[in-house]
Amino acid sequence: MSISELTLKSKDEPVRRFEVFIGNGRRREWSDDQKAQIIAESCEPGVTVCSVARRHGLTPQQLFTWRRLARKPLDVLSVPEEAPMFAPAVVVSPEKSEPKKARQASLQRRTSPEAAIELQIDGAMLRIASGTDAATIAAVIQALKAQS
């Protein structure tokens, strides 16, 4: 296959322009010293970032990125030297939960077996047995509220 067959033009016309790309096509790698020098040059008074970027074959965006990264503090990027400290764990023994059980036992002793509801209003204990008339309960509660 000839070069003229690869073009979109007719076979009778000769190839007028032929481009050959040389190089490995890789990105340029800048050393930290080169970056620092270019950044310092772009920070001088009266110099524009675009002109410095053009002079060194960079895009202005790339130079602005370098400048932004140079402003970041180094300790943000580094790993802390000391390992984090943790507070020691405190384990509570089961003995601490016994007062709760004692309180429940004392409450059970105070309740009477025939009382369905117990109300405590201003220090007065009202035990209402199951089957008590609602009107009676309401009258007793009203009387206790009137005394307080």
XYZ file of N, CA and C in Angstrom:
444
model
N 0.852 -1.163 0.000
C 0.000 0.000 0.000
C 0.901 1.230 0.000
N 0.637 2.136 -0.903
C 1.454 3.347 -1.003
C 0.832 4.455 -0.168
N 1.592 5.515 0.022
C 1.118 6.658 0.797
C -0.058 7.319 0.106
N -0.037 7.360 -1.225
C -1.137 8.005 -1.951
C -2.442 7.246 -1.766
N -2.367 5.966 -1.491
C -3.582 5.197 -1.266
C -4.193 5.486 0.114
N -3.379 5.962 1.043
C -3.866 6.255 2.389
C -4.538 7.620 2.498
N -4.307 8.481 1.542
C -4.907 9.812 1.586
C -6.313 9.770 1.040
N -7.096 10.790 1.377
C -8.474 10.861 0.901
C -8.561 11.428 -0.504
N -7.469 11.943 -1.000
C -7.479 12.548 -2.331
C -7.407 11.461 -3.397
N -7.612 11.884 -4.606
C -7.564 10.912 -5.712
C -6.142 10.385 -5.878
N -6.008 9.264 -6.532
C -4.712 8.616 -6.686
C -3.784 9.363 -7.632
N -4.319 10.249 -8.410
C -3.485 10.944 -9.389
C -2.677 12.085 -8.772
N -3.135 12.630 -7.634
C -2.428 13.769 -7.040
C -1.282 13.281 -6.169
N -0.174 13.955 -6.246
C 0.950 13.576 -5.379
C 0.710 14.078 -3.947
N 1.368 13.460 -3.009
C 1.275 13.885 -1.610
C 2.058 15.176 -1.467
N 1.431 16.224 -0.980
C 2.091 17.520 -0.878
C 2.701 17.738 0.501
N 2.092 17.153 1.510
C 2.603 17.382 2.862
C 2.642 16.047 3.592
N 3.744 15.809 4.236
C 3.916 14.561 4.957
C 4.568 14.893 6.293
N 3.909 14.578 7.426
C 4.450 14.905 8.746
C 4.974 13.648 9.403
N 6.122 13.779 10.008
C 6.723 12.681 10.750
C 6.891 13.152 12.190
N 6.310 12.431 13.113
C 6.437 12.765 14.529
C 7.588 11.964 15.104
N 8.475 12.671 15.737
C 9.613 11.992 16.353
C 9.535 12.205 17.860
N 10.233 11.415 18.579
C 10.220 11.514 20.036
C 9.394 10.391 20.625
N 9.492 10.282 21.911
C 8.812 9.170 22.562
C 7.394 9.527 23.000
N 6.984 10.791 22.880
C 5.627 11.186 23.210
C 5.324 11.222 24.692
N 6.340 11.155 25.511
C 6.131 11.181 26.954
C 6.039 12.610 27.453
N 5.492 12.757 28.609
C 5.438 14.066 29.240
C 6.819 14.452 29.732
N 7.031 15.741 29.764
C 8.300 16.207 30.317
C 8.233 16.112 31.829
N 9.312 15.708 32.417
C 9.377 15.615 33.871
C 10.283 16.717 34.377
N 9.752 17.530 35.269
C 10.489 18.653 35.820
C 11.006 18.275 37.202
N 12.247 18.604 37.475
C 12.785 18.364 38.815
C 12.213 19.409 39.772
N 12.314 19.138 41.054
C 11.803 20.082 42.050
C 12.549 21.410 41.987
N 13.843 21.361 41.686
C 14.625 22.604 41.579
C 14.162 23.438 40.385
N 13.899 22.772 39.257
C 13.416 23.497 38.082
C 12.047 24.117 38.357
N 11.165 23.355 39.003
C 9.850 23.890 39.341
C 9.976 25.096 40.264
N 10.842 24.996 41.265
C 11.018 26.099 42.215
C 11.539 27.340 41.510
N 12.455 27.160 40.563
C 13.001 28.307 39.836
C 11.930 28.964 38.968
N 11.103 28.157 38.300
C 10.041 28.699 37.447
C 8.978 29.390 38.303
N 8.647 28.805 39.448
C 7.668 29.420 40.354
C 8.192 30.754 40.867
N 9.467 30.790 41.261
C 10.053 32.044 41.749
C 10.056 33.097 40.652
N 10.337 32.682 39.444
C 10.340 33.616 38.311
C 8.941 34.176 38.058
N 7.909 33.333 38.234
C 6.540 33.802 37.987
C 6.024 34.708 39.103
N 6.684 34.705 40.254
C 6.243 35.531 41.382
C 6.924 36.895 41.415
N 7.855 37.130 40.523
C 8.541 38.424 40.502
C 7.564 39.516 40.091
N 7.751 40.743 40.618
C 6.841 41.839 40.259
C 6.986 42.223 38.789
N 5.853 42.510 38.169
C 5.839 42.932 36.770
C 5.884 41.800 35.772
N 5.898 40.568 36.226
C 5.967 39.403 35.337
C 4.611 38.701 35.377
N 4.105 38.313 34.228
C 2.842 37.580 34.186
C 3.101 36.083 34.148
N 2.170 35.354 34.699
C 2.290 33.896 34.725
C 2.270 33.339 33.308
N 1.450 33.934 32.447
C 1.354 33.445 31.061
C 2.684 33.587 30.326
N 3.372 34.711 30.537
C 4.645 34.904 29.831
C 5.702 33.925 30.331
N 5.734 33.670 31.622
C 6.704 32.701 32.165
C 6.369 31.302 31.662
N 5.095 30.959 31.658
C 4.694 29.635 31.181
C 5.058 29.457 29.710
N 4.800 30.468 28.900
C 5.124 30.403 27.474
C 6.626 30.251 27.266
N 7.412 30.976 28.044
C 8.865 30.943 27.907
C 9.428 29.551 28.208
N 8.771 28.818 29.113
C 9.273 27.493 29.503
C 8.504 26.345 28.853
N 7.571 26.659 27.963
C 6.829 25.606 27.269
C 5.777 24.946 28.143
N 5.206 25.694 29.057
C 4.164 25.183 29.948
C 2.829 25.830 29.610
N 1.770 25.273 30.141
C 0.485 25.962 30.079
C 0.344 26.777 31.364
N -0.375 27.884 31.303
C -0.561 28.672 32.530
C -1.230 27.865 33.648
N -2.124 26.949 33.287
C -2.793 26.133 34.296
C -1.797 25.273 35.064
N -0.822 24.734 34.342
C 0.173 23.895 34.997
C 1.013 24.719 35.962
N 1.387 25.922 35.544
C 2.187 26.780 36.412
C 1.377 27.224 37.632
N 0.098 27.538 37.434
C -0.745 27.903 38.576
C -0.887 26.730 39.547
N -0.968 25.512 39.027
C -1.040 24.331 39.897
C 0.232 24.185 40.706
N 1.382 24.369 40.077
C 2.650 24.303 40.802
C 2.691 25.349 41.903
N 2.228 26.562 41.595
C 2.242 27.637 42.596
C 1.319 27.299 43.767
N 0.144 26.737 43.469
C -0.796 26.369 44.544
C -0.209 25.274 45.425
N 0.416 24.277 44.808
C 1.024 23.198 45.586
C 2.203 23.692 46.412
N 2.915 24.694 45.906
C 4.058 25.232 46.649
C 3.599 26.008 47.882
N 2.378 26.546 47.858
C 1.864 27.294 49.010
C 1.385 26.383 50.128
N 1.079 25.125 49.827
C 0.588 24.206 50.855
C 1.695 23.939 51.867
N 1.346 23.892 53.156
C 2.365 23.559 54.150
C 2.791 22.102 54.007
N 4.034 21.846 54.309
C 4.577 20.498 54.141
C 4.001 19.517 55.148
N 3.612 20.006 56.341
C 3.124 19.080 57.353
C 1.776 18.479 56.978
N 1.042 19.097 56.056
C -0.224 18.523 55.606
C 0.045 17.260 54.799
N 1.116 17.267 54.051
C 1.426 16.136 53.186
C 2.213 15.041 53.890
N 2.863 15.364 55.012
C 3.715 14.380 55.665
C 2.926 13.566 56.685
N 3.476 12.433 57.047
C 2.862 11.541 58.021
C 3.347 11.954 59.408
N 2.475 12.005 60.413
C 2.927 12.379 61.749
C 3.937 11.370 62.278
N 4.931 11.883 63.022
C 5.998 11.016 63.517
C 5.526 10.139 64.668
N 4.675 10.678 65.544
C 4.215 9.920 66.691
C 2.939 9.161 66.349
N 2.818 8.003 66.932
C 1.589 7.237 66.757
C 0.494 7.888 67.597
N -0.755 7.804 67.182
C -1.822 8.418 67.970
C -1.952 7.743 69.328
N -2.286 8.538 70.326
C -2.452 8.026 71.687
C -3.939 7.748 71.917
N -4.228 6.679 72.615
C -5.600 6.327 72.924
C -5.790 6.324 74.434
N -6.967 6.695 74.872
C -7.288 6.661 76.295
C -7.520 5.213 76.704
N -7.084 4.835 77.908
C -7.301 3.450 78.329
C -8.786 3.188 78.566
N -9.198 1.991 78.282
C -10.596 1.608 78.474
C -10.845 1.291 79.939
N -12.009 1.641 80.439
C -12.388 1.357 81.818
C -13.477 0.295 81.784
N -13.209 -0.815 82.464
C -14.166 -1.910 82.503
C -14.908 -1.837 83.831
N -16.226 -1.788 83.770
C -17.051 -1.717 84.974
C -17.390 -3.133 85.390
N -17.134 -3.426 86.662
C -17.425 -4.768 87.155
C -18.924 -4.932 87.375
N -19.438 -6.159 87.391
C -20.865 -6.383 87.595
C -21.341 -5.969 88.983
N -20.422 -5.758 89.936
C -20.811 -5.359 91.288
C -21.483 -3.988 91.292
N -21.160 -3.138 90.343
C -21.731 -1.797 90.279
C -23.222 -1.839 89.965
N -23.697 -2.896 89.326
C -25.099 -2.958 88.929
C -26.001 -3.519 90.031
N -25.462 -3.975 91.168
C -26.270 -4.531 92.244
C -27.182 -3.503 92.917
N -26.796 -2.240 93.104
C -27.742 -1.302 93.719
C -29.039 -1.174 92.927
N -28.974 -1.306 91.615
C -30.189 -1.232 90.801
C -31.115 -2.395 91.148
N -30.531 -3.572 91.332
C -31.335 -4.734 91.698
C -31.934 -4.546 93.087
N -31.185 -3.938 94.001
C -31.694 -3.695 95.349
C -32.858 -2.716 95.308
N -32.755 -1.687 94.460
C -33.848 -0.724 94.330
C -35.105 -1.405 93.797
N -34.935 -2.292 92.822
C -36.092 -2.987 92.268
C -36.747 -3.880 93.320
N -35.929 -4.508 94.166
C -36.478 -5.367 95.218
C -37.256 -4.544 96.231
N -36.748 -3.350 96.591
C -37.464 -2.519 97.563
C -38.772 -2.004 96.979
N -38.796 -1.716 95.683
C -40.039 -1.283 95.056
C -41.063 -2.407 95.046
N -40.599 -3.624 94.827
C -41.517 -4.752 94.803
C -42.098 -5.010 96.189
N -41.310 -4.760 97.250
C -41.793 -4.973 98.603
C -42.860 -3.950 98.982
N -42.733 -2.710 98.478
C -43.678 -1.664 98.842
C -45.026 -1.832 98.158
N -45.044 -2.493 97.022
C -46.317 -2.632 96.312
C -47.164 -3.702 96.980
N -48.419 -3.437 97.030
C -49.332 -4.424 97.619
C -49.868 -5.313 96.501
N -50.118 -6.564 96.780
C -50.547 -7.481 95.729
C -51.919 -7.153 95.168
N -52.794 -6.525 95.955
C -54.135 -6.255 95.460
C -54.233 -4.941 94.695
N -53.212 -4.072 94.765
C -53.260 -2.780 94.071
C -52.901 -2.963 92.603
N -53.753 -2.446 91.716
C -53.487 -2.514 90.283
C -52.692 -1.295 89.825
N -52.967 -0.130 90.457
C -52.281 1.117 90.101
C -51.848 1.798 91.386
N -50.644 2.338 91.388
C -50.171 3.130 92.516
C -49.798 4.505 92.007
N -50.309 5.544 92.654
C -49.989 6.928 92.311
C -49.383 7.592 93.531
N -48.360 8.384 93.297
C -47.781 9.157 94.388
C -47.930 10.626 94.015
N -48.727 11.359 94.771
C -48.991 12.768 94.498
C -48.599 13.559 95.733
N -47.597 14.407 95.620
C -47.101 15.254 96.713
C -46.846 14.457 97.986
N -46.229 13.324 97.871
C -45.856 12.525 99.035
C -46.939 11.564 99.493
N -48.131 11.692 98.995
C -49.219 10.783 99.381
C -49.275 9.633 98.388
N -49.305 8.401 98.909
C -49.351 7.214 98.064
C -50.800 6.780 97.919
N -51.271 6.655 96.701
C -52.642 6.249 96.403
C -52.580 4.913 95.690
N -53.143 3.861 96.346
C -53.170 2.532 95.745
C -54.602 2.261 95.299
N -54.726 1.984 94.017
C -56.051 1.767 93.442
C -56.166 0.296 93.073
N -57.133 -0.362 93.650
C -57.342 -1.783 93.382
C -58.072 -1.945 92.060
N -57.882 -3.095 91.468
C -58.575 -3.348 90.205
C -60.072 -3.438 90.468
N -60.856 -2.885 89.567
C -62.305 -2.898 89.704
C -62.849 -1.676 90.425
N -61.987 -0.719 90.806
C -62.455 0.488 91.480
C -63.180 1.366 90.476
N -64.252 2.022 90.940
C -65.072 2.873 90.085
C -64.262 4.088 89.639
N -64.365 4.473 88.376
C -63.616 5.605 87.813
C -64.008 6.913 88.477
N -65.264 7.081 88.845
C -65.705 8.315 89.503
C -65.058 8.448 90.874
N -64.891 7.350 91.581
C -64.246 7.373 92.892
C -62.782 7.752 92.755
N -62.112 7.175 91.774
C -60.693 7.490 91.537
C -60.538 8.966 91.208
N -61.408 9.502 90.361
C -61.329 10.910 89.978
C -61.572 11.813 91.174
N -62.501 11.453 92.037
C -62.796 12.275 93.218
C -61.618 12.284 94.184
N -60.960 11.132 94.376
C -59.811 11.058 95.286
C -58.643 11.867 94.735
N -58.403 11.783 93.444
C -57.301 12.543 92.830
C -57.581 14.034 92.929
N -58.815 14.452 92.713
C -59.178 15.871 92.836
C -58.955 16.351 94.270
N -59.297 15.522 95.241
C -59.118 15.905 96.647
C -57.635 16.044 96.987
N -56.795 15.136 96.456
C -55.351 15.231 96.710
C -54.760 16.472 96.058
N -55.219 16.814 94.868
C -54.719 18.005 94.176
C -55.144 19.272 94.907
N -56.337 19.273 95.483
C -56.830 20.456 96.193
C -56.022 20.715 97.458
N -55.515 19.664 98.092
C -54.723 19.821 99.312
C -53.334 20.364 99.021
N -52.818 20.128 97.817
C -51.449 20.564 97.516
C -51.365 22.007 97.107
